[in-house]
Amino acid sequence: MSCVGCCKAIKPRYKRLVDDIFPVNPQDGLVKNNMDKLTFYALSSPEKLDRIGEYLASKLSRDVARKRYTLVKIAMDALDQLLVSCHDYSLNLFVESFLKMVQKLLECDELELQVLATASFVKFANIEEDTPSYHRRYDFFVSKFSVMCHGGTNNDKQRSRIRLSGVKGLQGVVRKTVSDELQVNIWDPIHMDKIVPSLLYNMHDPGFVPVDIESTKDDEHPAQVAETVLRDLICRASYGNLKPVLRPILVHMDNHKLWTPPTFVVKCFKIVMYSVQQQYAYVVIQALMSHLDTHQKSAPDIKAAIVDVLFEAVIIAAGASVGPSVLDVFNTLVKHLRISLDNKSSDETIRAQEKKFEESLINTIGQFANNLPDYQKIEIMMFVMAKFPQFTAEESYGLQMDVQLQTMLLKTLLKVATKYKTVNMANAFPQEFLQPLLRMSLFEEPGMRIIVQEILHTLIDRHENSEKLRHVQVIRDVAKMGIKLEKVSRPDSLFMKKHGSQFYWYLCENMRLESNKVDNFEALYRTMALITVETGSRDIVSDLIRLALDMQNISMNDLSLPLTHKCAIHALVGALLCLVAQICELPELLQYTLEILECRKTEAPHMLPEFAFNRKNRPNSASELHVTILTDFNHKLYPEVETLRDSWVFQQEAISSILMSAEVDVSRLSTSFIQKPLGVSEVDGNRSMSDVNSIVMDFESPEASPMQGRRRETEEITVESLKKMLAEDPKVRREEEERKRLEIVNTFRNDPFEEIVARAEAKSNHFHNKLNEILSMVSRGSDSPAMLRGASKQPPTILDIQFPDLYVY
């Protein structure tokens, strides 16, 4: 015994202090007084810390080998206390010994030792060191903790403990390394491919019951801790480190087929979007878009789930964080929409999933647009409009599929338009956007034309009046309808003066289409009513009345239209004039309109909205009303013979006198919108369009008739001819003019219609040929000698001077 005492005295002091912390009876635990002495010695002599650590590590290794687990716990407790108490520069060497002991315990098969080592490592991870370290590696801990996260035993309690320890260990590794640039780069894919799937596995493990909010804090759930770790990881990620985190998430969803149902995926990406730094949110959007590209040939339900996740992500993303590559995002979504339509399945079940996927794409595009500024929304609509396929007349292959694609693209346009808030008409309808949109209103498919009108409704309506004007009806008091009115701004008034003819011409052309249904006429009425409410004023009231009279002329003169269409147009014109008269404050016009409608009520009820747009007049069931053509009306209620009386229709002369008494300009009232304005047929839509009222045309002059004019075009005006004209008897000249007029009238009354058309076309072709000749001369210059010499920079000679005819006797 004396020898033992001598050996103990020979030991260095730090060894004696370490030995004294272990009790004689291991069950008594750590000797607190001796532990205080060891801590004081370590603080007084920090250079001894590394030796203390090595000695503790050797004792712990021996106790582990001998399975003295109680002494192992005491040693780990001592190490933890030393780590917490000491913050000297020499702590790094002690940490190396500590990590070796933690690794030794994690390599054991005993669950208790692994849990103990994990708890010690978590305590160490929470310590902020004063000095940096250059030589630590945590690769083993990442791998081991990831394995523990996937631990599976038959005992539910043990499985929960080991997985919870693994998740907490990963949390400690992340906290210890993520903010220290001198440590191992935890953002490397080799580490993220282990950490992220381990967290997702615990979050989605169906063996665990969902976390109860009312549960005690001690009963931590692995899924709850894993979610916290994932939030912490995403929150700390910078721009360059975010993609290595997102890629394992997407791969994990693919490998474990977690896209359907998308509940868990949506939950995960909501966590990501709420945790990521705001300025990096668009990186998540781009990652989802790229992943959607990799699933082009996947099942439609998987693609729909990805788009649903994308939709939820966009909702959370701030407006400025959608990203700089906005057009790329829209291009990708529209591309997938077209691929889905081109490769549609014949199986009804799969096709239903494909339709769901297509609707998800459209909703996502709309949500994207909602986060963009208004000027970009117009650009996006123009971008989508450019995606419309252009088929020639010879191309019949895929025609039905093309109609489906155009319908889906129109729905996409409508979705984006609903997100746009119109301030003034000029910004909402730039010429590059307005002209193609109006051309689309003449599609052959009635349903597509309705969507185009709905797009116009959304962009024109600024005061939520659209629903109040949905149905064609005679509004006797605008105030009772709750229609919101506002004074028309000068920019809007100028816009309608300049571009209103485009709207009016296309509206007239829509009225001519025989495939129109009730919904088409109602949509056209709503467009005209919204134009009246939003831009109606004394400045354009004559144009609006011209539009109504032109539509009335269509119903009276177009022989191809069925009677039901004509009655609908007459009813629509009456309702429109009532609205125009009230919006533009023309009480006499309102009284005149109501008188005509009252006359119709007793003599021609089929020309009233209550009859022409009454869907109950059809024999079809209520479920088929929205797809039934107007000609399906019950014809027993219509007159067998089509008749029109002057008292039933609106007379231009009467309206002109009313407008003149109200001091409204009626000079353009006689000019019809039925004539196509200049530039309407241009495909590029870039040329400016002129209103027909800007072209001065003398319709009663001899030159405008098919007959030969009073003077030949080649007749020269000379002094002799002027003298002859002065010498003529005025009475004879008037008789000659009257004879010419009678010839013109008789020509239009008696000659065949085809011959009149042929003469008119010949005159029109001659006019266009002359115009093209003049324009070509202007573009290439004259071939006169003076021009040729001017090109060669030579002064003109006396022979080159061209005197005007006025100076030639």
Coordinates of C-alpha atoms in Angstrom, one line a residue, residues 47-501:
E47 CA -1.1 25.0 -21.2
K48 CA -2.0 21.9 -19.3
L49 CA -5.4 21.6 -21.0
D50 CA -4.2 19.4 -23.8
R51 CA -2.5 17.0 -21.4
I52 CA -5.7 16.9 -19.2
G53 CA -7.6 16.0 -22.3
E54 CA -5.3 13.3 -23.4
Y55 CA -5.3 11.7 -20.0
L56 CA -9.1 11.8 -19.8
A57 CA -9.3 10.3 -23.2
S58 CA -7.0 7.4 -22.3
K59 CA -9.1 6.7 -19.1
L60 CA -12.3 6.9 -21.1
S61 CA -11.0 4.5 -23.8
R62 CA -10.0 2.0 -21.1
D63 CA -13.4 2.2 -19.4
V64 CA -15.2 1.8 -22.7
A65 CA -13.2 -1.3 -23.5
R66 CA -14.0 -2.7 -20.0
K67 CA -17.6 -1.6 -20.4
R68 CA -17.5 0.5 -17.3
Y69 CA -20.2 2.8 -18.6
T70 CA -20.8 4.6 -15.3
L71 CA -17.2 5.8 -15.3
V72 CA -17.5 6.8 -18.9
K73 CA -20.4 9.1 -18.1
I74 CA -18.4 10.7 -15.3
A75 CA -15.5 11.3 -17.7
M76 CA -17.8 12.9 -20.3
D77 CA -19.4 15.0 -17.6
A78 CA -15.9 16.3 -16.6
L79 CA -15.1 17.0 -20.2
D80 CA -18.3 19.0 -20.6
Q81 CA -17.6 21.1 -17.6
L82 CA -14.0 21.9 -18.7
L83 CA -15.3 22.9 -22.2
V84 CA -17.8 25.3 -20.7
S85 CA -15.4 26.9 -18.2
C86 CA -12.2 27.3 -20.3
H87 CA -12.0 29.7 -23.3
D88 CA -8.3 30.0 -23.6
Y89 CA -6.3 30.0 -26.9
S90 CA -5.0 26.5 -25.9
L91 CA -8.5 25.1 -25.9
N92 CA -8.1 23.9 -29.4
L93 CA -5.8 21.0 -28.5
F94 CA -8.2 20.0 -25.7
V95 CA -11.1 20.0 -28.2
E96 CA -9.2 17.6 -30.4
S97 CA -9.1 15.1 -27.5
F98 CA -12.8 15.8 -26.8
L99 CA -13.8 15.1 -30.3
K100 CA -11.8 11.8 -30.3
M101 CA -13.7 10.7 -27.2
V102 CA -17.0 11.7 -28.8
Q103 CA -16.1 9.7 -31.9
K104 CA -15.1 6.8 -29.8
L105 CA -18.5 6.7 -28.1
L106 CA -20.4 7.1 -31.4
E107 CA -18.6 4.1 -32.8
C108 CA -19.9 1.9 -30.0
D109 CA -22.9 -0.2 -30.5
E110 CA -24.5 0.8 -27.2
L111 CA -27.4 3.1 -27.6
E112 CA -26.8 4.9 -24.3
L113 CA -23.2 5.8 -25.3
Q114 CA -24.3 7.1 -28.6
V115 CA -26.9 9.3 -27.0
L116 CA -24.4 10.5 -24.4
A117 CA -21.8 11.4 -27.1
T118 CA -24.4 13.3 -29.1
A119 CA -25.5 15.3 -26.0
S120 CA -21.9 16.2 -25.3
F121 CA -21.3 17.2 -28.9
V122 CA -24.4 19.4 -28.9
K123 CA -23.1 21.2 -25.7
F124 CA -19.8 21.7 -27.5
A125 CA -21.5 23.1 -30.6
N126 CA -23.3 25.7 -28.5
I127 CA -20.0 27.1 -27.2
E128 CA -18.6 30.1 -29.0
E129 CA -14.8 29.8 -29.0
D130 CA -12.6 32.9 -28.7
T131 CA -9.9 31.6 -31.1
P132 CA -10.3 30.0 -34.5
S133 CA -9.3 26.5 -35.4
Y134 CA -7.7 25.4 -38.6
H135 CA -7.5 21.6 -38.4
R136 CA -10.8 20.2 -37.3
R137 CA -12.8 17.9 -39.5
Y138 CA -16.4 16.9 -39.0
D139 CA -16.9 14.5 -41.9
F140 CA -17.3 11.5 -39.5
F141 CA -19.9 13.3 -37.4
V142 CA -22.0 14.2 -40.5
S143 CA -22.0 10.6 -41.7
K144 CA -22.6 9.1 -38.2
F145 CA -25.4 11.5 -37.3
S146 CA -27.0 10.9 -40.7
V147 CA -26.9 7.2 -40.1
M148 CA -28.5 7.7 -36.7
C149 CA -31.3 9.7 -38.3
H150 CA -32.2 6.6 -40.3
G151 CA -31.8 4.3 -37.4
G152 CA -34.5 1.6 -37.3
T153 CA -35.1 -0.9 -34.4
N154 CA -38.1 -2.9 -33.4
N155 CA -38.4 -0.9 -30.2
D156 CA -40.3 2.3 -31.0
K157 CA -38.9 4.1 -28.0
Q158 CA -35.3 3.3 -28.8
R159 CA -35.9 4.2 -32.5
S160 CA -37.3 7.5 -31.5
R161 CA -34.3 8.2 -29.2
I162 CA -31.6 7.3 -31.7
R163 CA -33.2 9.3 -34.5
L164 CA -33.7 12.3 -32.2
S165 CA -30.0 12.1 -31.2
G166 CA -29.0 12.0 -34.8
V167 CA -31.1 15.0 -35.7
K168 CA -29.7 17.0 -32.8
G169 CA -26.2 15.9 -33.8
L170 CA -26.8 17.3 -37.3
Q171 CA -28.1 20.5 -35.7
G172 CA -24.9 20.8 -33.7
V173 CA -22.7 20.2 -36.8
V174 CA -24.6 22.9 -38.7
R175 CA -24.4 25.5 -35.9
K176 CA -20.7 24.8 -35.4
T177 CA -19.6 25.0 -39.0
V178 CA -22.0 27.1 -40.9
S179 CA -20.7 30.4 -39.7
D180 CA -17.0 29.5 -39.4
E181 CA -15.2 29.9 -42.7
L182 CA -12.1 28.1 -41.3
Q183 CA -14.1 24.9 -40.6
V184 CA -15.0 22.3 -43.1
N185 CA -17.4 23.6 -45.8
I186 CA -20.7 22.1 -44.7
W187 CA -22.4 23.4 -47.9
D188 CA -20.5 21.0 -50.1
P189 CA -22.8 18.6 -52.0
I190 CA -21.1 15.6 -50.3
H191 CA -22.4 16.8 -46.9
M192 CA -25.7 18.3 -48.0
D193 CA -26.6 15.0 -49.7
K194 CA -26.4 13.4 -46.3
I195 CA -27.9 16.1 -44.1
V196 CA -30.9 17.2 -46.1
P197 CA -32.4 13.7 -46.8
S198 CA -31.9 12.7 -43.2
L199 CA -34.0 15.7 -42.1
L200 CA -36.7 15.0 -44.7
Y201 CA -36.8 11.4 -43.7
N202 CA -37.6 12.2 -40.1
M203 CA -40.1 14.9 -41.1
H204 CA -42.0 12.5 -43.3
D205 CA -41.7 9.3 -41.3
P206 CA -45.3 7.9 -41.2
G207 CA -44.4 5.9 -38.1
F208 CA -44.4 9.0 -36.0
V209 CA -47.5 10.7 -34.8
P210 CA -47.8 14.4 -35.8
V211 CA -46.5 16.8 -33.2
D212 CA -49.0 17.8 -30.6
I213 CA -48.8 21.5 -29.7
E214 CA -49.9 20.8 -26.1
S215 CA -47.2 18.1 -25.5
T216 CA -44.5 18.9 -23.0
K217 CA -41.2 20.2 -24.1
D218 CA -39.3 17.2 -22.8
D219 CA -41.1 14.9 -25.3
E220 CA -39.4 16.4 -28.3
H221 CA -40.4 14.7 -31.6
P222 CA -37.8 13.9 -34.2
A223 CA -40.0 15.4 -36.9
Q224 CA -40.3 18.6 -34.9
V225 CA -36.5 18.9 -34.4
A226 CA -35.8 18.0 -38.0
E227 CA -38.1 20.8 -39.2
T228 CA -36.3 23.3 -36.9
V229 CA -32.9 22.2 -38.2
L230 CA -34.1 22.5 -41.8
R231 CA -35.4 26.1 -41.1
D232 CA -32.1 26.9 -39.5
L233 CA -30.1 25.5 -42.4
I234 CA -32.1 27.4 -45.1
C235 CA -32.0 30.6 -43.1
R236 CA -28.2 30.5 -42.9
A237 CA -27.8 29.7 -46.6
S238 CA -26.4 32.4 -48.9
Y239 CA -26.9 32.8 -52.6
G240 CA -24.1 30.4 -53.6
N241 CA -25.1 27.8 -50.9
L242 CA -28.8 27.6 -51.5
K243 CA -28.7 25.4 -54.6
P244 CA -26.8 22.6 -52.9
V245 CA -29.6 22.5 -50.3
L246 CA -32.5 22.6 -52.8
R247 CA -31.1 19.8 -55.0
P248 CA -31.2 17.1 -52.4
I249 CA -34.7 18.1 -51.5
L250 CA -35.9 17.6 -55.1
V251 CA -33.9 14.4 -55.5
H252 CA -35.4 13.0 -52.3
M253 CA -38.9 13.7 -53.5
D254 CA -38.2 11.9 -56.7
N255 CA -36.5 8.9 -55.2
H256 CA -39.2 8.3 -52.6
K257 CA -42.1 9.3 -54.9
L258 CA -43.4 11.9 -52.6
W259 CA -44.8 14.3 -55.3
T260 CA -48.2 12.6 -55.2
P261 CA -50.1 13.6 -53.1
P262 CA -48.2 16.9 -52.9
T263 CA -49.1 17.6 -49.3
F264 CA -45.7 16.9 -47.8
V265 CA -43.8 18.6 -50.7
V266 CA -45.9 21.7 -50.4
K267 CA -45.2 21.7 -46.6
C268 CA -41.4 21.4 -47.2
F269 CA -41.2 24.2 -49.8
K270 CA -43.4 26.4 -47.6
I271 CA -40.7 25.9 -44.9
V272 CA -38.0 26.8 -47.5
M273 CA -39.8 29.9 -48.8
Y274 CA -40.6 31.2 -45.3
S275 CA -37.0 30.6 -44.1
V276 CA -34.9 31.7 -47.1
Q277 CA -33.6 35.2 -47.2
Q278 CA -36.0 37.4 -49.2
Q279 CA -33.6 38.4 -51.9
Y280 CA -32.8 34.8 -52.7
A281 CA -36.4 33.6 -53.0
Y282 CA -36.2 33.5 -56.8
V283 CA -33.5 30.9 -56.6
V284 CA -36.1 28.5 -55.2
I285 CA -38.4 29.4 -58.1
Q286 CA -35.6 28.7 -60.7
A287 CA -34.8 25.4 -59.1
L288 CA -38.4 24.3 -59.3
M289 CA -38.6 25.4 -62.9
S290 CA -35.5 23.5 -63.8
H291 CA -36.8 20.4 -62.1
L292 CA -40.0 20.7 -64.0
D293 CA -38.0 20.6 -67.2
T294 CA -36.4 17.3 -66.2
H295 CA -39.9 15.8 -65.8
Q296 CA -41.2 16.6 -69.3
K297 CA -41.9 12.9 -69.9
S298 CA -43.2 12.1 -66.4
A299 CA -46.7 11.4 -65.5
P300 CA -49.1 14.4 -65.5
D301 CA -49.9 14.1 -61.9
I302 CA -46.2 14.4 -60.9
K303 CA -45.9 17.5 -63.2
A304 CA -49.1 18.9 -61.8
A305 CA -47.7 18.5 -58.2
I306 CA -44.5 20.3 -59.2
V307 CA -46.5 23.2 -60.6
D308 CA -48.7 23.2 -57.4
V309 CA -45.5 23.6 -55.4
L310 CA -44.4 26.3 -57.7
F311 CA -47.7 28.1 -57.3
E312 CA -47.4 28.0 -53.5
A313 CA -43.9 29.2 -53.7
V314 CA -44.8 32.2 -55.9
I315 CA -47.6 33.2 -53.5
I316 CA -45.0 33.4 -50.6
A317 CA -42.3 35.1 -52.7
A318 CA -42.3 38.9 -52.6
G319 CA -42.9 40.8 -55.8
A320 CA -39.3 41.8 -56.3
S321 CA -37.9 38.4 -55.7
V322 CA -39.5 36.5 -58.6
G323 CA -36.2 37.1 -60.4
P324 CA -34.7 38.9 -63.3
S325 CA -35.4 36.1 -65.8
V326 CA -39.1 36.7 -65.8
L327 CA -39.6 35.9 -69.4
D328 CA -37.7 32.6 -69.0
V329 CA -40.1 31.6 -66.3
F330 CA -43.1 32.3 -68.5
N331 CA -41.5 30.8 -71.5
T332 CA -40.9 27.5 -69.6
L333 CA -44.5 27.4 -68.3
V334 CA -46.0 28.1 -71.7
K335 CA -43.7 25.6 -73.3
H336 CA -44.9 22.9 -70.9
L337 CA -48.5 23.9 -71.6
R338 CA -47.9 23.4 -75.3
I339 CA -46.1 20.1 -74.8
S340 CA -49.0 18.8 -72.7
L341 CA -51.5 19.7 -75.5
D342 CA -49.3 18.3 -78.2
N343 CA -48.9 15.0 -76.4
K344 CA -52.3 14.6 -74.9
S345 CA -53.4 11.1 -74.0
S346 CA -56.4 9.2 -75.3
D347 CA -57.0 7.7 -71.9
E348 CA -59.7 9.6 -70.1
T349 CA -58.2 9.2 -66.7
I350 CA -54.8 10.4 -67.8
R351 CA -56.3 13.2 -69.8
A352 CA -58.1 14.4 -66.7
Q353 CA -54.8 14.6 -64.9
E354 CA -53.3 16.4 -67.9
K355 CA -56.2 19.0 -67.7
K356 CA -55.4 19.5 -64.1
F357 CA -51.8 20.0 -64.9
E358 CA -52.7 22.6 -67.6
E359 CA -55.0 24.5 -65.2
S360 CA -52.2 24.5 -62.6
L361 CA -49.9 26.0 -65.2
I362 CA -52.4 28.7 -66.0
N363 CA -53.0 29.5 -62.3
T364 CA -49.2 29.6 -61.7
I365 CA -48.7 32.0 -64.7
G366 CA -51.4 34.3 -63.2
Q367 CA -49.8 34.2 -59.8
F368 CA -46.4 35.0 -61.3
A369 CA -48.0 38.0 -63.1
N370 CA -49.5 39.1 -59.8
N371 CA -46.1 39.7 -58.4
L372 CA -44.9 41.8 -61.3
P373 CA -45.3 45.5 -61.9
D374 CA -48.1 46.5 -64.2
Y375 CA -45.9 47.4 -67.1
Q376 CA -44.4 43.9 -67.1
K377 CA -47.8 42.4 -67.0
I378 CA -48.6 44.0 -70.4
E379 CA -45.3 42.7 -71.7
I380 CA -46.1 39.2 -70.4
M381 CA -49.5 39.3 -72.2
M382 CA -47.7 40.3 -75.4
F383 CA -45.2 37.5 -74.8
V384 CA -48.0 34.9 -74.4
M385 CA -49.8 36.4 -77.4
A386 CA -46.6 35.7 -79.5
K387 CA -46.9 32.0 -78.6
F388 CA -50.2 31.7 -80.6
P389 CA -49.5 29.2 -83.5
Q390 CA -50.0 30.6 -87.0
F391 CA -51.3 28.0 -89.4
T392 CA -51.8 28.6 -93.1
A393 CA -55.0 27.6 -94.9
E394 CA -53.3 24.5 -96.3
E395 CA -52.3 23.2 -92.9
S396 CA -55.1 21.0 -91.6
Y397 CA -53.0 18.6 -89.5
G398 CA -53.5 19.2 -85.8
L399 CA -56.2 21.7 -86.3
Q400 CA -58.2 20.6 -83.3
M401 CA -55.2 20.5 -81.1
D402 CA -54.3 24.0 -82.3
V403 CA -57.8 25.2 -81.2
Q404 CA -57.2 23.7 -77.8
L405 CA -53.8 25.4 -77.5
Q406 CA -55.2 28.7 -78.5
T407 CA -58.0 28.3 -75.9
M408 CA -55.5 27.6 -73.2
L409 CA -53.3 30.5 -74.2
L410 CA -56.3 32.8 -74.1
K411 CA -57.2 31.5 -70.7
T412 CA -53.6 32.3 -69.7
L413 CA -54.0 35.8 -71.1
L414 CA -57.2 36.3 -69.2
K415 CA -55.5 35.1 -66.0
V416 CA -52.7 37.6 -66.4
A417 CA -55.2 40.4 -67.3
T418 CA -57.1 39.8 -64.1
K419 CA -53.9 40.7 -62.2
Y420 CA -53.5 44.0 -64.1
K421 CA -54.9 47.2 -62.6
T422 CA -55.7 49.7 -65.3
V423 CA -54.9 53.3 -64.6
N424 CA -55.3 54.8 -68.1
M425 CA -56.3 53.2 -71.4
A426 CA -53.1 54.1 -73.3
N427 CA -50.9 52.1 -70.9
A428 CA -53.3 49.2 -70.9
F429 CA -53.7 49.0 -74.6
P430 CA -50.4 49.8 -76.4
Q431 CA -50.7 49.5 -80.1
E432 CA -48.5 46.4 -80.3
F433 CA -50.9 44.6 -77.9
L434 CA -54.3 46.1 -78.9
Q435 CA -54.2 45.2 -82.5
P436 CA -53.4 41.4 -82.1
L437 CA -55.9 41.2 -79.3
L438 CA -58.7 42.6 -81.4
R439 CA -57.8 40.3 -84.3
M440 CA -58.2 37.4 -81.9
S441 CA -61.8 38.5 -81.3
L442 CA -62.7 37.3 -84.8
F443 CA -61.7 33.6 -84.2
E444 CA -64.1 31.1 -85.6
E445 CA -64.6 29.4 -82.3
P446 CA -67.4 31.2 -80.3
G447 CA -65.9 30.2 -76.9
M448 CA -62.6 31.7 -77.8
R449 CA -64.2 35.0 -78.9
I450 CA -65.9 35.1 -75.5
I451 CA -62.6 34.8 -73.7
V452 CA -61.1 37.6 -75.8
Q453 CA -64.1 39.8 -74.8
E454 CA -63.5 38.9 -71.2
I455 CA -59.9 40.0 -71.5
L456 CA -61.2 43.4 -72.8
H457 CA -63.7 43.6 -69.9
T458 CA -60.9 43.0 -67.4
L459 CA -58.7 45.7 -68.8
I460 CA -61.3 48.3 -69.5
D461 CA -63.2 48.0 -66.3
R462 CA -61.6 50.1 -63.5
H463 CA -64.6 50.5 -61.2
E464 CA -65.9 46.9 -60.9
N465 CA -68.9 47.6 -63.2
S466 CA -68.5 44.5 -65.3
E467 CA -70.9 42.3 -63.3
K468 CA -73.6 45.0 -63.3
L469 CA -73.5 45.1 -67.1
R470 CA -73.3 41.3 -67.7
H471 CA -76.8 41.0 -69.2
V472 CA -78.4 43.0 -72.0
Q473 CA -81.1 45.1 -70.4
V474 CA -82.7 48.5 -70.8
I475 CA -81.3 50.6 -67.9
R476 CA -83.7 53.4 -67.2
D477 CA -81.7 54.8 -64.2
V478 CA -78.0 54.3 -64.0
A479 CA -77.9 55.4 -60.4
K480 CA -80.2 52.6 -59.2
M481 CA -77.9 50.0 -60.9
G482 CA -75.1 51.1 -58.7
I483 CA -72.8 51.8 -61.6
K484 CA -69.7 53.8 -60.5
L485 CA -68.9 56.8 -62.7
E486 CA -65.9 59.0 -62.8
K487 CA -65.0 62.0 -64.9
V488 CA -63.2 60.9 -68.1
S489 CA -59.6 62.0 -68.0
R490 CA -58.1 63.8 -71.0
P491 CA -55.6 61.0 -71.8
D492 CA -58.4 58.5 -72.0
S493 CA -60.5 60.8 -74.2
L494 CA -57.5 61.3 -76.5
F495 CA -56.9 57.6 -76.6
M496 CA -60.5 56.8 -77.7
K497 CA -60.4 59.5 -80.3
K498 CA -57.3 58.0 -81.8
H499 CA -57.9 54.3 -81.4
G500 CA -61.6 54.0 -80.8
S501 CA -62.3 53.1 -84.4

